[in-house]
XYZ file of C-alpha atoms in Angstrom:
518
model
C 4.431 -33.272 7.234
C 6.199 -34.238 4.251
C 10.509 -33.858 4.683
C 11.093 -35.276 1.518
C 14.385 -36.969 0.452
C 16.281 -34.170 -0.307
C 17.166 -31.612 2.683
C 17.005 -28.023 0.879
C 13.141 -29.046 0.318
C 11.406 -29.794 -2.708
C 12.052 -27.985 -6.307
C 8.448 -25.975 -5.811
C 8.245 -22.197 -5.146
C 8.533 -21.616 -1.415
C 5.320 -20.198 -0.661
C 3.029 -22.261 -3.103
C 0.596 -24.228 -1.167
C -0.001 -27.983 -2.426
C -2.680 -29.861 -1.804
C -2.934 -33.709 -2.835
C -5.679 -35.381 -3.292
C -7.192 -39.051 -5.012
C -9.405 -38.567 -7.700
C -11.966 -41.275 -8.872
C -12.586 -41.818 -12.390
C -14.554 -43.835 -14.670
C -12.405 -46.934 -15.583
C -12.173 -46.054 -19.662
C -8.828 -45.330 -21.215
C -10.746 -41.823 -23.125
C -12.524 -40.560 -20.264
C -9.262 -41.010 -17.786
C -6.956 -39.430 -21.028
C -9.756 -36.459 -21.108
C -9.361 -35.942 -17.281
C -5.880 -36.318 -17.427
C -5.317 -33.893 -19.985
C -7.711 -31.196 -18.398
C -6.326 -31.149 -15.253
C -2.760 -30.834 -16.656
C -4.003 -27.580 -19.048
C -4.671 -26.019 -15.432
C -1.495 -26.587 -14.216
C -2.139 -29.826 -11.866
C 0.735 -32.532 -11.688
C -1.854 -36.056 -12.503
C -0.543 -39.364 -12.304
C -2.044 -42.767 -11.825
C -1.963 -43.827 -8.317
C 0.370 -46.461 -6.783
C -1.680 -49.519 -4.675
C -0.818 -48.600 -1.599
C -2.201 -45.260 -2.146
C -5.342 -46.276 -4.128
C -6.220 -48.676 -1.397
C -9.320 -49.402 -0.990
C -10.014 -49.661 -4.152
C -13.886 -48.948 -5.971
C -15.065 -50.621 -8.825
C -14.644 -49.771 -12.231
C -12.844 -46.450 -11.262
C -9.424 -45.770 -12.131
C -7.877 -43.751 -9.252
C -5.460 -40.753 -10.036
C -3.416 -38.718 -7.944
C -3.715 -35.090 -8.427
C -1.544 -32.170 -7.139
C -3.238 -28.684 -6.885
C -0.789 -25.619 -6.140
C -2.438 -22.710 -4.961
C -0.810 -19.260 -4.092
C -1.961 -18.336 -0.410
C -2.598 -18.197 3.138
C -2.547 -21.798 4.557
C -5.876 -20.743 5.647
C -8.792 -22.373 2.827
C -6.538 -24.044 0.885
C -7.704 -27.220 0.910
C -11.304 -25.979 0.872
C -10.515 -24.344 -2.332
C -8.195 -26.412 -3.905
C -10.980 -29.508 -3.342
C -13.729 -26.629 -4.919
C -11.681 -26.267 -8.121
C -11.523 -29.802 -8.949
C -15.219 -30.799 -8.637
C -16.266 -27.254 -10.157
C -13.918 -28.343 -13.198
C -15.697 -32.110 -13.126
C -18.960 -30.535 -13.052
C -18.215 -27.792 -15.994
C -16.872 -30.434 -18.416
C -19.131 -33.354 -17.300
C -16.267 -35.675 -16.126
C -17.126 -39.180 -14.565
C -14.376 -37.738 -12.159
C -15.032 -37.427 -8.158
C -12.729 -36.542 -5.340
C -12.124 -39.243 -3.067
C -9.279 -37.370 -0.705
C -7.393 -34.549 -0.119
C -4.530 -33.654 1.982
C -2.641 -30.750 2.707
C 1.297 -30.896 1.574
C 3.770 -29.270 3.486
C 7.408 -29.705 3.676
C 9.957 -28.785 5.832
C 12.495 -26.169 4.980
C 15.564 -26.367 7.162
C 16.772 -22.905 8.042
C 19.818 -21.780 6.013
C 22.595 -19.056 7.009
C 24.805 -17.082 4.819
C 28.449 -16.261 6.306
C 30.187 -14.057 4.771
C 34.112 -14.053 4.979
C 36.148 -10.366 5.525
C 39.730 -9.809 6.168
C 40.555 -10.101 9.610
C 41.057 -6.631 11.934
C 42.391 -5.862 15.378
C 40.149 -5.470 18.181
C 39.239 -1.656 17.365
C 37.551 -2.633 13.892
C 34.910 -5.120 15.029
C 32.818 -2.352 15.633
C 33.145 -1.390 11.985
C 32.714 -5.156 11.114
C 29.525 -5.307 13.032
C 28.544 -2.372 11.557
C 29.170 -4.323 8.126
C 32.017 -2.160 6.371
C 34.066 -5.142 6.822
C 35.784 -5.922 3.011
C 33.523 -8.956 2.350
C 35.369 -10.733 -0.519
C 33.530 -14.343 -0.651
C 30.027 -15.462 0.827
C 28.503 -19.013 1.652
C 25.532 -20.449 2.687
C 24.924 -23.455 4.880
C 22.219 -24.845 7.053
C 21.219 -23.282 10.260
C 22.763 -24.540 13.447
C 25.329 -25.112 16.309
C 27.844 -26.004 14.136
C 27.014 -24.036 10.952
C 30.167 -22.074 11.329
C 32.436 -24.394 11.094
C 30.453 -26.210 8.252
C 30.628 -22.418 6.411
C 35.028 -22.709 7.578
C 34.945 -26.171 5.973
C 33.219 -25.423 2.900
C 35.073 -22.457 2.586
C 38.050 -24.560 3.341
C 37.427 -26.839 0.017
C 38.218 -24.230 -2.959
C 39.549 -21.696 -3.688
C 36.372 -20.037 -5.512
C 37.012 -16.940 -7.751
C 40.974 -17.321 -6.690
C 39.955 -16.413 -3.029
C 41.212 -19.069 -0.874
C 39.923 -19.407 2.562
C 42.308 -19.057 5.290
C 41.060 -19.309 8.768
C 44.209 -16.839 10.665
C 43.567 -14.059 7.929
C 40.262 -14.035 7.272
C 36.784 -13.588 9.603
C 32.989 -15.143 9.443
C 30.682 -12.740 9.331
C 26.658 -13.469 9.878
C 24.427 -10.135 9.062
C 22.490 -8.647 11.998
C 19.455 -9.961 9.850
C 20.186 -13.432 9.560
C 20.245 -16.171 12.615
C 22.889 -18.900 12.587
C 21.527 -20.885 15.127
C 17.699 -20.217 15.337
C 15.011 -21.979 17.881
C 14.208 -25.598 16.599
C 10.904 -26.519 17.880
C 10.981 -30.387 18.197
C 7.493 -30.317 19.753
C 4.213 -28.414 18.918
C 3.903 -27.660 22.746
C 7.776 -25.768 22.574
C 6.326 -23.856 19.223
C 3.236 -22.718 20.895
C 5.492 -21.773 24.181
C 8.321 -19.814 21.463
C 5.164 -17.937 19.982
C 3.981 -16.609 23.519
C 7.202 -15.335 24.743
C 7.912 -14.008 20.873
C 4.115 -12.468 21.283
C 5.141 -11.166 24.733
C 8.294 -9.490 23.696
C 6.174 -7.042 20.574
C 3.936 -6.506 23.377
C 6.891 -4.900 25.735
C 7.981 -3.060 22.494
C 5.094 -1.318 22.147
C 4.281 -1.340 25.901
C 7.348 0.251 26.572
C 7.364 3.127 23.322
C 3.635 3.800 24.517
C 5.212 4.384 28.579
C 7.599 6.458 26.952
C 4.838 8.783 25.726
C 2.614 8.977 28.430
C 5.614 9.559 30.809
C 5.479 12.949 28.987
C 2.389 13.545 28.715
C 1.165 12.922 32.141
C 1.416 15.682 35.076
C 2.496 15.429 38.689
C 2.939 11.816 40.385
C 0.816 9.867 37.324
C 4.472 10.216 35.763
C 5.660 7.478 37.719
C 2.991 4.829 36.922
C 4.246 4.502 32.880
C 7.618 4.471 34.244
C 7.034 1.179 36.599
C 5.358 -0.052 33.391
C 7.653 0.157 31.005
C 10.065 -2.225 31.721
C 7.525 -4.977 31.964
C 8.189 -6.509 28.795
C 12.140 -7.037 29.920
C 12.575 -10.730 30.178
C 10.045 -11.888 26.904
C 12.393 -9.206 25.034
C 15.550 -10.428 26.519
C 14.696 -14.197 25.826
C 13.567 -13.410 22.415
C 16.719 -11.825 21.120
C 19.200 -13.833 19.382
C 22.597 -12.287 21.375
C 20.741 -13.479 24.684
C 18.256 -15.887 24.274
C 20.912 -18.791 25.212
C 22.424 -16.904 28.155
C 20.934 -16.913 31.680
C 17.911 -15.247 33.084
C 20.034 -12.068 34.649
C 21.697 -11.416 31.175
C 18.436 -11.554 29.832
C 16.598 -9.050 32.435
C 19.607 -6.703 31.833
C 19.428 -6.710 28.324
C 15.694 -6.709 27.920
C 15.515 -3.613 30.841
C 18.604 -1.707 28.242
C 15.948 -2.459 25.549
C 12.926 -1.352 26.829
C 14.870 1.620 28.725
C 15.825 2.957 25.309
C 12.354 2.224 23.488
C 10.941 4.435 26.585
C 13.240 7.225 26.023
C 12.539 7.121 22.370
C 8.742 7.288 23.066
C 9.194 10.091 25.481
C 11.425 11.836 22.366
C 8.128 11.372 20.142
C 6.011 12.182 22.628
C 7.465 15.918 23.298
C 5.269 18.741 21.803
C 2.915 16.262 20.019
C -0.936 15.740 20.970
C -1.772 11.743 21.682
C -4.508 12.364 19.035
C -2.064 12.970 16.518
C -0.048 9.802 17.247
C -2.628 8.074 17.528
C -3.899 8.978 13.953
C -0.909 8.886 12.141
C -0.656 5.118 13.818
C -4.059 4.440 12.228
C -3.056 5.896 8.891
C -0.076 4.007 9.104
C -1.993 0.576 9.959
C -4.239 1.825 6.752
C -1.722 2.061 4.600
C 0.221 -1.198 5.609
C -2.501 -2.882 4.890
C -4.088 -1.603 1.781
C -0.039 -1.642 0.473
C -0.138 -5.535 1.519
C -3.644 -6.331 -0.381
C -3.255 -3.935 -3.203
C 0.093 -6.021 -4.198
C -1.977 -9.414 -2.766
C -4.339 -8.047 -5.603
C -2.310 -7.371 -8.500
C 0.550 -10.038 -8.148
C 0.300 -12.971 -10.893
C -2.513 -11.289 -12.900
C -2.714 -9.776 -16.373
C -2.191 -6.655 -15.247
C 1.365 -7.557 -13.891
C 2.053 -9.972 -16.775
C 1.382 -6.768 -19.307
C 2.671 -3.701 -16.693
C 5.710 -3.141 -19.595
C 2.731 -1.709 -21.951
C -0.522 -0.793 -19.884
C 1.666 1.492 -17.677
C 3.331 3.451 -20.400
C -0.242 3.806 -21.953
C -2.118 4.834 -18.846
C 0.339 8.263 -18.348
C -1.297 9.871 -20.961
C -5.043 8.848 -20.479
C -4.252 9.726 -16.991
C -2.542 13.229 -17.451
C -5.615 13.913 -19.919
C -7.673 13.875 -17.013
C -5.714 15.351 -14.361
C -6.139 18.436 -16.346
C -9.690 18.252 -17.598
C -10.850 17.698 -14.117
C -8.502 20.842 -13.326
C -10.526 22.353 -15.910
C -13.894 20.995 -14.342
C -12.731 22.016 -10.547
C -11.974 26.066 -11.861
C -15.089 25.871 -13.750
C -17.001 25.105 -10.539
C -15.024 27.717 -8.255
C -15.857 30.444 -10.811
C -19.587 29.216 -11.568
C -20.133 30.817 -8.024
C -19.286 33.787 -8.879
C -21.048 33.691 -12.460
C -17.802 34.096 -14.530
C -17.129 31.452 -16.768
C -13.789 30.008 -16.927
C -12.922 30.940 -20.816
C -13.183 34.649 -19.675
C -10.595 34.313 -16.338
C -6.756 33.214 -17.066
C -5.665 30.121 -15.587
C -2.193 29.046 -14.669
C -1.279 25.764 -16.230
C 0.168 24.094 -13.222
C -2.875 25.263 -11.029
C -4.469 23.325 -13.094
C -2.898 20.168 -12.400
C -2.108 20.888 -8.560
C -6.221 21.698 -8.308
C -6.924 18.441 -9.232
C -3.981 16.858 -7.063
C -6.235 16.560 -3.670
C -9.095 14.937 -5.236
C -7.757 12.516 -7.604
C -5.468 11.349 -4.171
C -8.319 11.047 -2.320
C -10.314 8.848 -4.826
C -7.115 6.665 -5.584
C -6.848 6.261 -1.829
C -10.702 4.728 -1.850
C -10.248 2.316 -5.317
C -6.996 0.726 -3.526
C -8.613 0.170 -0.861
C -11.782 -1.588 -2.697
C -8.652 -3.176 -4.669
C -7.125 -4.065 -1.245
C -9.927 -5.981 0.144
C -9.971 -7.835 -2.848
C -6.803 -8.930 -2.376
C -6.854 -10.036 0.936
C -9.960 -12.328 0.150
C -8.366 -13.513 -2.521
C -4.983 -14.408 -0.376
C -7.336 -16.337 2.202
C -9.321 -17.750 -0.773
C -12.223 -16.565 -0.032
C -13.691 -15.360 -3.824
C -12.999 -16.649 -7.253
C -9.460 -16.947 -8.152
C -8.601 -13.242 -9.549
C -6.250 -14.851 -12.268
C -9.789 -15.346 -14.093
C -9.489 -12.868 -16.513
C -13.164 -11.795 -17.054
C -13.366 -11.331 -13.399
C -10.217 -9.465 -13.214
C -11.691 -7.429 -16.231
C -14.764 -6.753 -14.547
C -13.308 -5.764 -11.439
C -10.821 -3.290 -13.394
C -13.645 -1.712 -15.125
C -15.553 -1.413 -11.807
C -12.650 0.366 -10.177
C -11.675 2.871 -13.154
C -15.674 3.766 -12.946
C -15.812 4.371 -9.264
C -12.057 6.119 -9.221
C -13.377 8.329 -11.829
C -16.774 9.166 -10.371
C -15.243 9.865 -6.806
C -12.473 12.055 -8.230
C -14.810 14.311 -10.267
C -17.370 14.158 -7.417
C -14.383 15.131 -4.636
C -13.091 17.443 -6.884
C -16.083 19.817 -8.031
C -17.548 19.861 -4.452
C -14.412 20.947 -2.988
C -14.470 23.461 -5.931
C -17.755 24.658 -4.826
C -17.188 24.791 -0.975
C -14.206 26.527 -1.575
C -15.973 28.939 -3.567
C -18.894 29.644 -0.833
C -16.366 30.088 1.864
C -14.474 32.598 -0.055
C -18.149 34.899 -1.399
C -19.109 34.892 2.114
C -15.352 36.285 3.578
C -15.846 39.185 1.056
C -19.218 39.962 1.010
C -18.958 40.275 5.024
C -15.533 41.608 5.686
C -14.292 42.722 2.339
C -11.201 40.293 3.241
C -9.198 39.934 -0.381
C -10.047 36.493 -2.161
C -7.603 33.864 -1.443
C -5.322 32.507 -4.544
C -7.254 29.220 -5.825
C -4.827 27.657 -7.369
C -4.024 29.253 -10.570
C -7.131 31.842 -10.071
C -6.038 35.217 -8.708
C -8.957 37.433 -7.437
C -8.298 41.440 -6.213
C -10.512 44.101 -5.255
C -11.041 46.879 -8.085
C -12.357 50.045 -8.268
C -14.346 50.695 -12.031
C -13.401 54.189 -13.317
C -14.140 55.169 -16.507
C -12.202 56.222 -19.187
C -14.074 58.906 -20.265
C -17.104 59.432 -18.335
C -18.930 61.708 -20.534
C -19.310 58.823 -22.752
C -22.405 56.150 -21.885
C -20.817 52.718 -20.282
C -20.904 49.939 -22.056
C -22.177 47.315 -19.346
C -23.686 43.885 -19.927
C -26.143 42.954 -16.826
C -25.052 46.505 -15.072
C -25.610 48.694 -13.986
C -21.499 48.672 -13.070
C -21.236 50.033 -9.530
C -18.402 52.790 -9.132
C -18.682 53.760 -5.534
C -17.755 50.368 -4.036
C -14.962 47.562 -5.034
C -15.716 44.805 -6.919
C -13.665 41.633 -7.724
C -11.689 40.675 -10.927
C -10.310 37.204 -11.669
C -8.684 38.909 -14.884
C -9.726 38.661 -18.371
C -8.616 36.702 -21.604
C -10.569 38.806 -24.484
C -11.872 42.133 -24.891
C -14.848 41.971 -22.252
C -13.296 41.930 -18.294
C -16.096 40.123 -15.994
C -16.579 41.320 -12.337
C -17.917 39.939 -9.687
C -20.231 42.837 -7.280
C -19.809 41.396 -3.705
C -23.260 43.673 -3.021
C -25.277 41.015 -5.205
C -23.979 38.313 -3.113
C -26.881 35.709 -2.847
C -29.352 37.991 -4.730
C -31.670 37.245 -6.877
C -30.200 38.684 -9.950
C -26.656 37.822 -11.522
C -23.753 38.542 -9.441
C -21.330 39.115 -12.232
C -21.174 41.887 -14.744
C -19.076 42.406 -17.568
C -17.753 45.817 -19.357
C -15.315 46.672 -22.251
C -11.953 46.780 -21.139
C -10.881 49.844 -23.382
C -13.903 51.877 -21.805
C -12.942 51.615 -17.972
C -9.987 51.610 -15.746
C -9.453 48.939 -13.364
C -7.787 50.396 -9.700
C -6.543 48.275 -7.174
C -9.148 49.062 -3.933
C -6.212 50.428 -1.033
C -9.147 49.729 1.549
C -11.566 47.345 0.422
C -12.959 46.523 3.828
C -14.292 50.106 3.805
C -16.190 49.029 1.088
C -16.035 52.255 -0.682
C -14.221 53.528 -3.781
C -13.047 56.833 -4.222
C -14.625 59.296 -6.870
C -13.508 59.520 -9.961
């Protein structure tokens, strides 16, 4: 592990991985000015390499250093990073070869910020813990036994902003968040031992929330086995913490058994009136979304779409309200094609017609960032093409619009048409009234009409008048009616008739299926 000279760490973005490696190439001043230049135009720091590091040398070769940044998991980097080079040597034809390659890593000390407050009486350092101290100057300084009176001292030195630092007036302040004196690990086997009890202590958390639970859900004496349980996690919990990890093992078991007592209680809390099959699916969803949130940004971050959000999203509202509503359109159409009306003859409410295509279009978004999710874990591990290609990140855009836009429109009219079905059968059975379908309005009507001397004008009648029928409303001068007696006939369901030739009556009893004489 590289510590470097300077002890904040070097002047590269935290989390960029770096991987150094010798590169051979042909001893000609062109051909190692060609590879030079190349490998800068990607980003790569290149310079020639000192003896010590070219050492052994090869004949005829010129030996360069080059420095490959990658943004990542640790995981593959150096695979990938070694990849890039000798793909790029192969694509141009460069008398270039890697020789070595090493993983860089430096050591980041841990820093803490203090922050100074006015100093109370004993009563208000529960409201400075709570952090409504008056914090009036803040300072950050390494990690470690004495980092508070480095953070006094440095205080101490100037008066910054016209705040002097005085030690009997004002406090030090460390946020519940941030640890002043963490764990150093001087050996990998204390790491590895920090990581088990640190492992150990989630594993109460949960072990003791989950006791909580079943405490409540349990009957008779099996009550008692998740309360022996939950306190199991106590001591990795109390030895974790940063208030007790320091302080001997009883102040550890108490604190850890207060922890875990309160997790159990909260889990019990949860656990009243709510089925474990609920928990346990809104845990999965949760777990779902966590990760598809994690890869979908994993995705997305340092692309073109990212580097160009301040125009594509502005531009996408439309095209995307466009076809909210003609899929709206497309989802009524389908209801209605059930019943043989078409939608230009029924009145739609606007809104419906966005909130129909709501469920759908969530659904398919839910399944492209997903897709887009998996993407973006491979491509944190390194395990496809770098995504900051931009005719792969084209290409994978276009795929995702295409399959978002098929699975919407394919979600959408099928729930259309089951929705439909469901509600034909309910009234052709039990004359139950049509539900509202978002924006569509069906009732039961008895056809009287109007003068009934005078022949009826009916297109695909004959129009029944001794039972109810259903209307969705009408928009022009013919009213179409669906006759719950064709239901899965052979013949058109629907019929249509003049509106100025026949009164419309509300049915008072449509599942007597009968309408009174006129």
């Amino acid at each position: 592990m590289d510590t470097g000279t300077d002890p904040a760490g070097p002047p590269a973005p935290p989390r960029r991985r770096r991987v150094r490696m010798l590169v051979d190439v042909v001893d000609h001043p062109d051909e190692v000015a060609y590879v030079t230049d190349l490998f800068e135009e990607r980003g790569w720091a290149v310079r020639p390499a000192e003896a010590d590091e070219a050492a052994p040398g090869v004949a005829h070769r010129t030996t360069l250093v080059v420095e490959v940044r990658l943004h990542g998991a640790r995981l593959g980097a150096l695979r990938t990073a070694t990849l890039e080079v000798e793909r790029l040597a192969r694509q141009a034809e460069l008398g270039a070869w890697v020789r070595d390659a090493a993983l860089v890593e430096y050591e980041r000390p841990a820093r803490t910020t203090y922050y100074v407050h006015r100093a109370l009486p004993t009563l208000g350092r529960v409201w400075i813990w709570l952090g409504g101290a008056d914090e009036q100057r803040a300072v950050t300084v390494p990690a470690g036994p004495r980092s508070r009176q480095e953070a006094a001292a440095e205080l101490a030195a100037r008066p910054l902003g016209g705040r002097p630092f005085d030690a009997e007036m004002h406090g030090l302040r460390v946020p519940g968040h941030s640890d002043a004196d963490p764990p150093r690990d001087e050996t990998p086997h204390e790491r590895r031992v920090r990581l088990v009890w640190l492992a150990a202590g989630v594993a109460g958390v949960v072990l003791a929330v989950l006791c909580g639970m079943y405490a409540v859900w349990a009957d008779g004496a099996w009550k008692l086995l998740p309360a022996l349980l939950s306190p199991a996690g106590a001591l990795p919990l109390g030895r974790t913490l940063k208030e007790t990890r320091a302080s001997g093992r009883g102040v550890q078991w108490a604190a850890g058994v207060a922890g875990t007592t309160v997790l159990a209680a909260f889990g019990a809390l949860v656990g009243q009136g709510t089925q474990p099959r609920v928990l346990w699916a809104g845990a999965l969803v949760l777990a779902v979304g966590v990760f598809t949130g994690a890869g979908v940004v994993l995705a997305l971050r340092r692309t073109v779409f990212t580097r160009h959000a301040a125009w594509l999203v502005p531009l996408s509202v439309p095209v995307l309200w466009s076809m909210v509503g003609w899929l709206g359109r497309q989802m009524h159409d389908a209801y209605l094609d059930r019943f043989d009306i078409r939608v230009e003859a029924v009145p739609t409410a606007r809104l419906g017609t966005y909130l129909v295509a709501a469920e759908p279009m969530g659904l398919a978004l839910g399944s492209a960032l997903f897709f887009v999710a998996i993407v973006g874990w491979l491509r944190h591990f390194h395990l496809g093409r770098d995504a900051s290609n931009r005719f792969f990140a084209i290409v994978l855009a276009t795929l995702v619009i295409v399959v978002y836009a098929l699975s919407a429109v394919a979600l959408g009219t099928g729930q259309a048409a089951s929705a439909a079905g469901r509600t034909a059968e309910n009234v052709a059975r039990g004359g139950a009234h049509p539900p509202d379908y978002f924006g569509v309005f069906g009732h039961f009507m008895c056809v009287q009409p109007v003068d009934a001397a005078e022949p009826l004008a009916v297109e695909n009648g004959p129009a029944p008048l001794d039972h109810p029928v259903v209307s969705f409303g009408a928009t022009g001068e013919w009213i179409w009616l669906w006759d719950p007696a064709r239901n899965n006939g052979k013949v058109q369901e629907s019929f249509a008739v003049r509106r100025e030739n026949v009164r419309l009556i509300p049915a008072k009893n449509p599942e007597t299926k009968l309408c009174p004489a006129p």
